XYZ file of C-alpha atoms in Angstrom:
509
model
C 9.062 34.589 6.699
C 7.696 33.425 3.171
C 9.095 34.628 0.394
C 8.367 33.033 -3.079
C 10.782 34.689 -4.934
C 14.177 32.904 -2.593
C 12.250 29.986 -3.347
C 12.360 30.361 -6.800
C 16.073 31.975 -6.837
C 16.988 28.728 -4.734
C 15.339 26.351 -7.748
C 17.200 28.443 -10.414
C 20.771 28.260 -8.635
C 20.213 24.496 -7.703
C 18.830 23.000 -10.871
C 20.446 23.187 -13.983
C 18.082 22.552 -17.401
C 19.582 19.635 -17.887
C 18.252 18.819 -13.676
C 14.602 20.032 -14.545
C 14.411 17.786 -18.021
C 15.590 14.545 -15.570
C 13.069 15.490 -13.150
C 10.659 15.811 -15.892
C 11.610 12.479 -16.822
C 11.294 10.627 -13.787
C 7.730 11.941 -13.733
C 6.577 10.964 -17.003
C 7.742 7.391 -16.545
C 6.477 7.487 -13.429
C 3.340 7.864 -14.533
C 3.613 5.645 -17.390
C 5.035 3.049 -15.667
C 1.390 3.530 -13.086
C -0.977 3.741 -15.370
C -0.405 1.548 -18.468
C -2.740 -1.392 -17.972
C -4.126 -0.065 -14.406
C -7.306 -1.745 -14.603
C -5.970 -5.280 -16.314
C -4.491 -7.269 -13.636
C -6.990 -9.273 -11.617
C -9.204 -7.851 -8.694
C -7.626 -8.610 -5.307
C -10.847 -9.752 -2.952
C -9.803 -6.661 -0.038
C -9.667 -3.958 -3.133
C -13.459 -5.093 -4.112
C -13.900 -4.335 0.029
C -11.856 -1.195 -0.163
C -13.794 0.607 -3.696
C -17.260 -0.547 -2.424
C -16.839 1.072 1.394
C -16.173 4.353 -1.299
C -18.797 3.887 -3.341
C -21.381 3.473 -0.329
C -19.896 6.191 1.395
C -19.990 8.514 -1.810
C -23.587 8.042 -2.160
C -24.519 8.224 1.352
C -22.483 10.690 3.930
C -24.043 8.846 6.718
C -21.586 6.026 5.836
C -18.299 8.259 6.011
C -17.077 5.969 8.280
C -18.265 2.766 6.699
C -14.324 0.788 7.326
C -14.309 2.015 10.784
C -17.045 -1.070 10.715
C -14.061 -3.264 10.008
C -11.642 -1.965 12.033
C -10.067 0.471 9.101
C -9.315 3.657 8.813
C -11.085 6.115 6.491
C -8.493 8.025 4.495
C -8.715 4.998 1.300
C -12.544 5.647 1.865
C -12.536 9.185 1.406
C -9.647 9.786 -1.079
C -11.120 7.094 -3.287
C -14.477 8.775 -3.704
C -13.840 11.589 -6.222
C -11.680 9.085 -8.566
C -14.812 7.106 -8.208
C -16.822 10.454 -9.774
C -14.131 10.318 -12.140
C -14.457 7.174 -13.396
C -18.301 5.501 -12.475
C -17.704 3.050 -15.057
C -14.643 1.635 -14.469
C -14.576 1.739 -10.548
C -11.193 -0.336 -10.395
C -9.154 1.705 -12.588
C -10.816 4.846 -9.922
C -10.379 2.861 -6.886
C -6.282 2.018 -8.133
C -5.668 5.770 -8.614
C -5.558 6.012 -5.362
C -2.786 4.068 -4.514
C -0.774 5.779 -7.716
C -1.383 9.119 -5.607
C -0.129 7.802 -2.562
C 2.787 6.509 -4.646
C 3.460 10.365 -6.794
C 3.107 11.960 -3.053
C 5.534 8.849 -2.140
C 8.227 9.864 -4.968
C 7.865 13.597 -4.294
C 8.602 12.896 -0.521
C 11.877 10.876 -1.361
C 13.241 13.225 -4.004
C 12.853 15.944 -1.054
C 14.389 13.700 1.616
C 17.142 12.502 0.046
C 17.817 15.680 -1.301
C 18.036 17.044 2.118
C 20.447 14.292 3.405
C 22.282 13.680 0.295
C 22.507 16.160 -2.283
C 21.066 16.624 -5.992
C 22.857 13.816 -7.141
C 21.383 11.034 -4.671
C 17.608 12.676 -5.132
C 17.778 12.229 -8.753
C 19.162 8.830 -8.738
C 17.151 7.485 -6.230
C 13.833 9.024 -7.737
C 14.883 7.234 -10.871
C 15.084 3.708 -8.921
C 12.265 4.170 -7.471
C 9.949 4.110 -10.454
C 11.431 1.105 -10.904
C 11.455 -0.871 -7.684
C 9.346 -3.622 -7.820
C 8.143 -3.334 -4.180
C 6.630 0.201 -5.514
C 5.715 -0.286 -9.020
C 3.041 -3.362 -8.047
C 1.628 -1.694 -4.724
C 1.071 2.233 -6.191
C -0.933 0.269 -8.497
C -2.918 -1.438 -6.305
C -6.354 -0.190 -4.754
C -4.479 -0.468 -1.382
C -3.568 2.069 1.510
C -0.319 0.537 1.651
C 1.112 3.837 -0.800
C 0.325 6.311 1.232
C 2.109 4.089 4.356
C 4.862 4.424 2.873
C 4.081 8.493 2.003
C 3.356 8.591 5.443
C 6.992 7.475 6.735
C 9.337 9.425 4.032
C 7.343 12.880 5.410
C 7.423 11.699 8.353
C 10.310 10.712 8.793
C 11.910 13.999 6.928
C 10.120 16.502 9.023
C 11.794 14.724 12.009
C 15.088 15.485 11.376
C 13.951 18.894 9.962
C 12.777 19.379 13.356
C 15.403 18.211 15.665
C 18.087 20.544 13.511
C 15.716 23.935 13.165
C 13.551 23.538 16.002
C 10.697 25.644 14.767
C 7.437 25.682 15.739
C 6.109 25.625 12.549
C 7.776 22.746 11.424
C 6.287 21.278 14.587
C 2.591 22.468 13.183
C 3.141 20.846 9.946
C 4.887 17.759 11.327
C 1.477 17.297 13.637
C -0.798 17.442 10.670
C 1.024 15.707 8.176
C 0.847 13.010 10.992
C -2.304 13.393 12.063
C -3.369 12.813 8.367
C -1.245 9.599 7.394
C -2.725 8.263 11.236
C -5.741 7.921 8.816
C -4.432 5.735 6.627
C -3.141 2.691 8.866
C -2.645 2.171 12.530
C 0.684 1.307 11.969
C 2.195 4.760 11.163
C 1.681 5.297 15.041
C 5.407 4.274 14.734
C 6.937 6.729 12.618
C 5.980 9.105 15.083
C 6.875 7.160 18.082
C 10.321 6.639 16.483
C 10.727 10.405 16.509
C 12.357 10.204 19.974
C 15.438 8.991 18.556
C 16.054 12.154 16.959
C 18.284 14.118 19.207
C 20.963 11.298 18.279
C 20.949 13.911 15.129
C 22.307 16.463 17.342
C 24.304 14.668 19.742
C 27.410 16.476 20.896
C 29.901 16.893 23.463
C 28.601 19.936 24.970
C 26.255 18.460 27.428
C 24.296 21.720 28.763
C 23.340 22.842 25.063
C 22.585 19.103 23.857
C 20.085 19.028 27.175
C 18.281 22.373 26.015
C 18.181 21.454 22.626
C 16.679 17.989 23.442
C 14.096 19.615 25.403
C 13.659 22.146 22.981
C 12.885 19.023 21.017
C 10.572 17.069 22.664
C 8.633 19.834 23.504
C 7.672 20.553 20.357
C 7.374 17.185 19.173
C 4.936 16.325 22.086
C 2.930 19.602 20.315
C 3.229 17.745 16.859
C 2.054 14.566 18.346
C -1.056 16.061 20.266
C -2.407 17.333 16.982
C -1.502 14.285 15.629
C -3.621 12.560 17.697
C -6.564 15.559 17.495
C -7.031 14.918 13.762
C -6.781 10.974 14.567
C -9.568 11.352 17.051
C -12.183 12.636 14.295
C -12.720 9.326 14.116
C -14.728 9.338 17.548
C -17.428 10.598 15.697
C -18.515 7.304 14.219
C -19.820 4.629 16.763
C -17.743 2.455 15.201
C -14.013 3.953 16.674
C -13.569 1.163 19.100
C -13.313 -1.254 16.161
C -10.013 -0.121 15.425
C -8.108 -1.222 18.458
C -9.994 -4.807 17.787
C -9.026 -5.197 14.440
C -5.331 -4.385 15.743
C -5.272 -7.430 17.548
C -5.912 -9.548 14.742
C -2.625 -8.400 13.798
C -0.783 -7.541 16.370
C 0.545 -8.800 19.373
C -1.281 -7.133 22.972
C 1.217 -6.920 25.760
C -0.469 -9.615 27.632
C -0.655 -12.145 24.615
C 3.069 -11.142 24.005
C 3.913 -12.168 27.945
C 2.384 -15.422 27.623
C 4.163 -16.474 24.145
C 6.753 -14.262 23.400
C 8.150 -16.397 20.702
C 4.923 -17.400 18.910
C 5.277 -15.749 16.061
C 9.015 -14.727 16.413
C 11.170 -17.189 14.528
C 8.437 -17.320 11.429
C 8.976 -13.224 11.357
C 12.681 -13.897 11.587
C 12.848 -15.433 8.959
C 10.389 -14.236 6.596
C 10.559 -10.560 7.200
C 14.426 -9.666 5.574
C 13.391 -12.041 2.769
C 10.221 -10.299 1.743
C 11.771 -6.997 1.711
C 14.908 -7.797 -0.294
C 12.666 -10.167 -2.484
C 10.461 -7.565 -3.321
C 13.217 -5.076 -3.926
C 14.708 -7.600 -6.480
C 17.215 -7.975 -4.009
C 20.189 -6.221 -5.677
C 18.821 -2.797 -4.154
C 18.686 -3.841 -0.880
C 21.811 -5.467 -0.669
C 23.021 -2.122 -2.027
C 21.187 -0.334 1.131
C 22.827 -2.270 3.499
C 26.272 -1.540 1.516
C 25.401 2.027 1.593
C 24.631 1.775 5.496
C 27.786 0.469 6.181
C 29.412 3.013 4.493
C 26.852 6.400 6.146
C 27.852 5.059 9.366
C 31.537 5.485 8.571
C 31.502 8.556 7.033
C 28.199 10.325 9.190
C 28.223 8.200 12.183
C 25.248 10.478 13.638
C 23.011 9.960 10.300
C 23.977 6.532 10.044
C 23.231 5.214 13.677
C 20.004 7.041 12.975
C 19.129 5.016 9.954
C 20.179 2.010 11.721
C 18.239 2.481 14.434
C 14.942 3.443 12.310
C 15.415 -0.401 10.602
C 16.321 -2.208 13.562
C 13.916 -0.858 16.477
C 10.780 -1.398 13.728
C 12.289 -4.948 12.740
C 12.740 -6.373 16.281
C 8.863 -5.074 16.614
C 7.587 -6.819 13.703
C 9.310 -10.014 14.174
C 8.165 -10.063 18.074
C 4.816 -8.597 18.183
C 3.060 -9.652 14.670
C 0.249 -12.118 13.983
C 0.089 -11.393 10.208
C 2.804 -10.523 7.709
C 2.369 -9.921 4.121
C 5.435 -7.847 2.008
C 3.064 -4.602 2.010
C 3.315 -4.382 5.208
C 7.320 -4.127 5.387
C 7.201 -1.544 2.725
C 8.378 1.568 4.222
C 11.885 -0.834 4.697
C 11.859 -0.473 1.357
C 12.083 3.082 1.217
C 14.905 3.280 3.822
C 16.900 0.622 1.733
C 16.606 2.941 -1.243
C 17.488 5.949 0.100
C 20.907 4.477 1.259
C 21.089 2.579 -2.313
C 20.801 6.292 -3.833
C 23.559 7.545 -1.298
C 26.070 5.099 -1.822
C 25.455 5.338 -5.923
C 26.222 9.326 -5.629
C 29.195 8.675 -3.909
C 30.188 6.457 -7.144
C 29.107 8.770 -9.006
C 31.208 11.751 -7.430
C 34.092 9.469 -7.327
C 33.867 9.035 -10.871
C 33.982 5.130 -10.402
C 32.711 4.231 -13.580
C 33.398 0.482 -13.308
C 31.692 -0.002 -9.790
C 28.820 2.420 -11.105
C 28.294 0.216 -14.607
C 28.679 -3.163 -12.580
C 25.634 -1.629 -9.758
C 23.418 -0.451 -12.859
C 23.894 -3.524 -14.613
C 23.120 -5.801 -11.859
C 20.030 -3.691 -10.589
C 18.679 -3.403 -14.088
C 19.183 -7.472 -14.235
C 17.116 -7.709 -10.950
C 14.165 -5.958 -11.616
C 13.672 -5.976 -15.355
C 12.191 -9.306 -15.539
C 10.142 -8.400 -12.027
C 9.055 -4.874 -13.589
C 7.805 -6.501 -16.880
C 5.487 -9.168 -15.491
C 3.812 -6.845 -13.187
C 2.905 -4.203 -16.170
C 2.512 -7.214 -19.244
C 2.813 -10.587 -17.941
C 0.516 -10.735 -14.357
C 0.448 -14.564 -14.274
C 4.606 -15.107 -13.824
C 4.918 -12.372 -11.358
C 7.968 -13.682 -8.714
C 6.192 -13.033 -5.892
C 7.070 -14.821 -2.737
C 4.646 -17.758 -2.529
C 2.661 -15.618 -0.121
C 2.122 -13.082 -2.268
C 1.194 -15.345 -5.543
C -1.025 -16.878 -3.364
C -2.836 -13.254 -2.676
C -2.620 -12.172 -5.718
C -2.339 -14.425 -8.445
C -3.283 -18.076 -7.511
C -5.348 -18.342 -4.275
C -9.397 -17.171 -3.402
C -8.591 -13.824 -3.316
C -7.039 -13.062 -6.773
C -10.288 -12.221 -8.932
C -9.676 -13.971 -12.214
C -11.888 -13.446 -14.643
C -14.696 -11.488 -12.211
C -14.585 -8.510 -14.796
C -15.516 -11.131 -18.551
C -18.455 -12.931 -15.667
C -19.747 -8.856 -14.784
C -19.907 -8.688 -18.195
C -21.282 -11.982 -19.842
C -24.067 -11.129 -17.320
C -24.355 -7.458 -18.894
C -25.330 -8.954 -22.081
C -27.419 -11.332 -20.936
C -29.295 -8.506 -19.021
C -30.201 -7.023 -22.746
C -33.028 -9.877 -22.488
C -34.306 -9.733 -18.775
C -32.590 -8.427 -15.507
C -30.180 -10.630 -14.250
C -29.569 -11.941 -10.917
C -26.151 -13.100 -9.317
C -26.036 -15.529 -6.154
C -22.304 -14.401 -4.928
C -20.794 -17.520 -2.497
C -19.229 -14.808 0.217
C -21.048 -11.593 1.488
C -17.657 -9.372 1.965
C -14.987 -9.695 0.041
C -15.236 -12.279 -2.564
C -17.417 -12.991 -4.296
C -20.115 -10.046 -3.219
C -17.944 -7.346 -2.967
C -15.881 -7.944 -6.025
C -18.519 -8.321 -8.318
C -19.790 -4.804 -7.265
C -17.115 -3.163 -8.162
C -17.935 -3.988 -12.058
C -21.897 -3.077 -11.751
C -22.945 0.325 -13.226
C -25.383 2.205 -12.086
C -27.626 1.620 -15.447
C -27.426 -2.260 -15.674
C -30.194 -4.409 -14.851
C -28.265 -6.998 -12.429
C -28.931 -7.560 -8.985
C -26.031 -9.034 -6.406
C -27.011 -11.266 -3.405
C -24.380 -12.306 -1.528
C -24.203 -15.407 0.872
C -22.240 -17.075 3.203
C -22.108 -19.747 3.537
C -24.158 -20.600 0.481
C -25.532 -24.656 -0.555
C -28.720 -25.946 -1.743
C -30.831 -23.891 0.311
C -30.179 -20.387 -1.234
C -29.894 -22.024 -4.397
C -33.656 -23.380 -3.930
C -34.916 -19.997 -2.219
C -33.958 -18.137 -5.324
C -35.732 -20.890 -7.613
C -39.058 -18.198 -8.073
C -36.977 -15.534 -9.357
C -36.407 -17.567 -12.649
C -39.474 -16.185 -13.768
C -38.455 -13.321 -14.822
C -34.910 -13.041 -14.443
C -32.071 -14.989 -15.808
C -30.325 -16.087 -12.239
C -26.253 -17.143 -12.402
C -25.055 -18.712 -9.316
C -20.981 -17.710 -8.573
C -19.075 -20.018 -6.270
C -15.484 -18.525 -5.094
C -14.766 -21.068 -2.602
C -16.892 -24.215 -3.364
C -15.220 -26.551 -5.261
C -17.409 -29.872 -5.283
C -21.133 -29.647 -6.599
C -23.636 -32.222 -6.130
C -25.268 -33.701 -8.761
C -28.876 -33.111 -7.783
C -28.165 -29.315 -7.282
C -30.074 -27.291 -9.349
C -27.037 -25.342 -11.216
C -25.883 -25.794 -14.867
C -22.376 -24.839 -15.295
C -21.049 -22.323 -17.376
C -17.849 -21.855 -16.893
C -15.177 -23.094 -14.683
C -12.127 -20.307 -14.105
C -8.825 -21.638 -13.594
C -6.444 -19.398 -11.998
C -2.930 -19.712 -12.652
C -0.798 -22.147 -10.896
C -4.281 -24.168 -9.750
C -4.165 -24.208 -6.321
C -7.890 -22.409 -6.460
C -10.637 -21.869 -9.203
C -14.216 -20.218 -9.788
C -17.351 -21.348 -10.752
C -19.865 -20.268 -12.659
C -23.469 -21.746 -12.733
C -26.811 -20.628 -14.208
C -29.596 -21.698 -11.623
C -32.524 -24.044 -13.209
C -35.475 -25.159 -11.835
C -34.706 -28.602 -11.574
C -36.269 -30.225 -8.215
């Protein structure tokens, strides 16, 4: 039964002041550490995709659905829009909120977790590193989905074993929806749930007959969680569009019959690249510190270790077998495990009184993500991403460099005459990006094409009459001569592996 008032004699007995004010502290910088310059690092070509899906879909409900048209699932869609009523002048900083409150309900799930399994100590510790893991910090701030992954798994993942040791049928209920929501988000948290057999290992014991009703107990109402799961996954149905999902998987993923013919065609790539992203993006020191701290669970709670072992290994044999595609985000909810056994083995310093192991751990994690931290909040250009990454974000076509100063060159301009942009790329970039800067009282017009040459560029020729028209080229990279285009400006993106252009059409013949 619900009683507020044990709740609140529970909080009072648990946390000292001195708890709350750290708690309280680890929020603010959370926060901070989110939000300072939100809206300054670059565009990223599928966050232009992501904020204008909301922004259609906000100003037409027949378009709900609008990234089921793509294969995605709507939760960014609809948990973007009201930041977007928020903020309808600065859609980015709207659209990023998003990800910062996947990443607060993120935090709040891993202070409760490891709470759970380890005790004040680890929660507070490990809430602290986590506002400060790079592998966080950049994502949560990102107008990505990949946040509320990762929310998805630490609920997940702690209603599981909440399950498997109370067996209650309301924990089932709220396991099934909190599911069934995140199965929103991102195909891929089908596997939190799936991995949710593996529980009983929880509650292994010698006593065979009990273990076998308890198990059944179990799975019987974790097959009830699952079918509501599924229920609030199937809302989807109601768009024509549902069967794009399983589609867009496969650009991704592995089918079973793919998978028989080349088992090993992606394998040995994933091998290699998959531990290095997630300790790279970790700053490495944290994850090392994980795998310490594993070592040591499974000596001291062989039950609770084996169980986090097998919650890294089963999804890591998957990845590096079955996917197309890999990008860090992706791997991020590895990150999550890592830290919660980084936070373990730190309180177990800490009870120990160790202070020389505990100053030499702090020390090297602060040296490992300091420099990391700093260049994703202040200094976007020396990021030390993995090459794959710089190339997404910082030096390649997608990163949007200098899309926000061309949105607004061509909002002054507009003072004279309306303005008209030829985007090269109809989703994405350029089209898609640009939008996301145009407010609903300027006088500029987006027309995106793919591919686009001399024949758009000549089709749009009559519109100079009463319109200044700028021609933006995101791929293109050589420009004939007898085009009629007059450059304006030429962005260089960091490292210079890619560039924009920026053209005013003329009517030259």
């Amino acid at each position: 039964m619900f009683d507020i008032f044990k709740i609140l004699d529970f909080l009072k007995k648990t946390f000292t002041r001195k708890d709350v004010l750290l708690i309280i502290l680890i929020a603010s910088l959370f926060f901070l550490t989110r939000l300072i310059n939100l809206d300054q690092f670059p565009i990223f070509s599928d966050e232009g995709i992501y904020i204008r899906w909301a922004k259609v879909a906000w100003h037409d409900a027949s378009w709900r659905f609008i990234s089921l048209t793509d294969g995605k699932q709507p939760l960014q869609t609809w948990g973007t829009i009201p930041f977007l009523k928020l903020f309808p002048n600065n859609l980015l900083f709207a659209g990023r909120l998003f990800g910062v409150v996947g990443g607060f309900l993120s935090l709040v799930g891993f202070f409760v977790l490891s709470f759970y399994l380890f005790g004040k100590t680890s929660a507070i510790t490990g809430s602290f590193l986590y506002v400060f893991t790079p592998f966080f910090l950049f994502y949560e701030r990102m107008a990505l989905v990949d946040s509320w992954v990762n929310a998805g798994f630490i609920w997940i993942f702690l209603f599981l074993i909440y399950l498997v040791k109370e067996r209650r049928l309301s924990t089932s209920l709220i396991l099934g929806l909190i599911g069934g929501f995140f199965l929103l988000a991102k195909s891929s948290v089908r596997i939190f749930l799936m991995l949710g057999v593996l529980s009983p290992l929880l509650i292994f014991q010698k006593n065979l007959k009990k273990l076998f009703t308890e198990t059944v107990n179990f799975y019987s109402l974790l097959g009830f969680s699952i079918v509501i799961a599924l229920v609030l996954y199937n809302v989807q149905r109601l768009s024509p569009f549902f069967h794009y999902v399983s589609q867009k998987n496969l650009t991704f993923v592995m089918s079973f019959d793919e998978f028989l013919k080349t088992p090993f065609q992606y394998f040995w790539n994933n091998l290699r690249y998959t531990p290095l992203y997630i300790l790279w993006e970790m700053g490495f020191a944290l994850g090392l510190i994980g795998l310490i701290g594993l070592m040591k669970l499974i000596v001291e709670n062989k039950k609770l270790g084996l169980y986090f072992l097998l919650w890294i290994i089963l999804p890591f044999v998957a990845i590096v077998f079955f996917t197309k595609v890999l990008f860090p985000r992706y791997l991020i909810f590895f990150a999550s495990i890592l830290l919660l056994l980084s936070s373990y083995l730190l309180a177990e310093a800490l009870a120990k009184a160790n202070r020389n192991l505990l100053i030499f751990l702090f020390v090297l994690i602060f040296l490992s993500v300091a420099f990391f931290d700093l260049t994703i909040l202040f200094g976007y250009r020396y990021i030390p991403f993995p090459a794959v990454d710089r190339g997404q974000y910082i030096e390649g076509w997608p990163a949007g460099w200098g899309i926000k100063e061309t949105m607004e060159f061509a909002r002054e301009k507009s003072k004279e005459k309306p303005v008209i942009i030829l985007a090269e790329g109809n989703f994405g970039m350029a089209y898609d990006v640009l939008d996301v800067f145009l407010r609903p009282e300027d006088k500029i017009t987006l027309k995106g094409y793919w591919p686009m040459d001399e024949k758009q560029l000549y089709e749009n020729q009559p519109l100079l009459k009463d319109n200044y028209v700028f021609v933006f080229f995101s791929h293109r990279d050589q420009f004939p001569e007898f085009w009629p285009i007059k450059l304006i400006k030429k962005i260089d993106k960091p490292g210079y592996q890619s560039d924009f252009h920026f053209f005013e059409l003329t009517n030259k013949k």
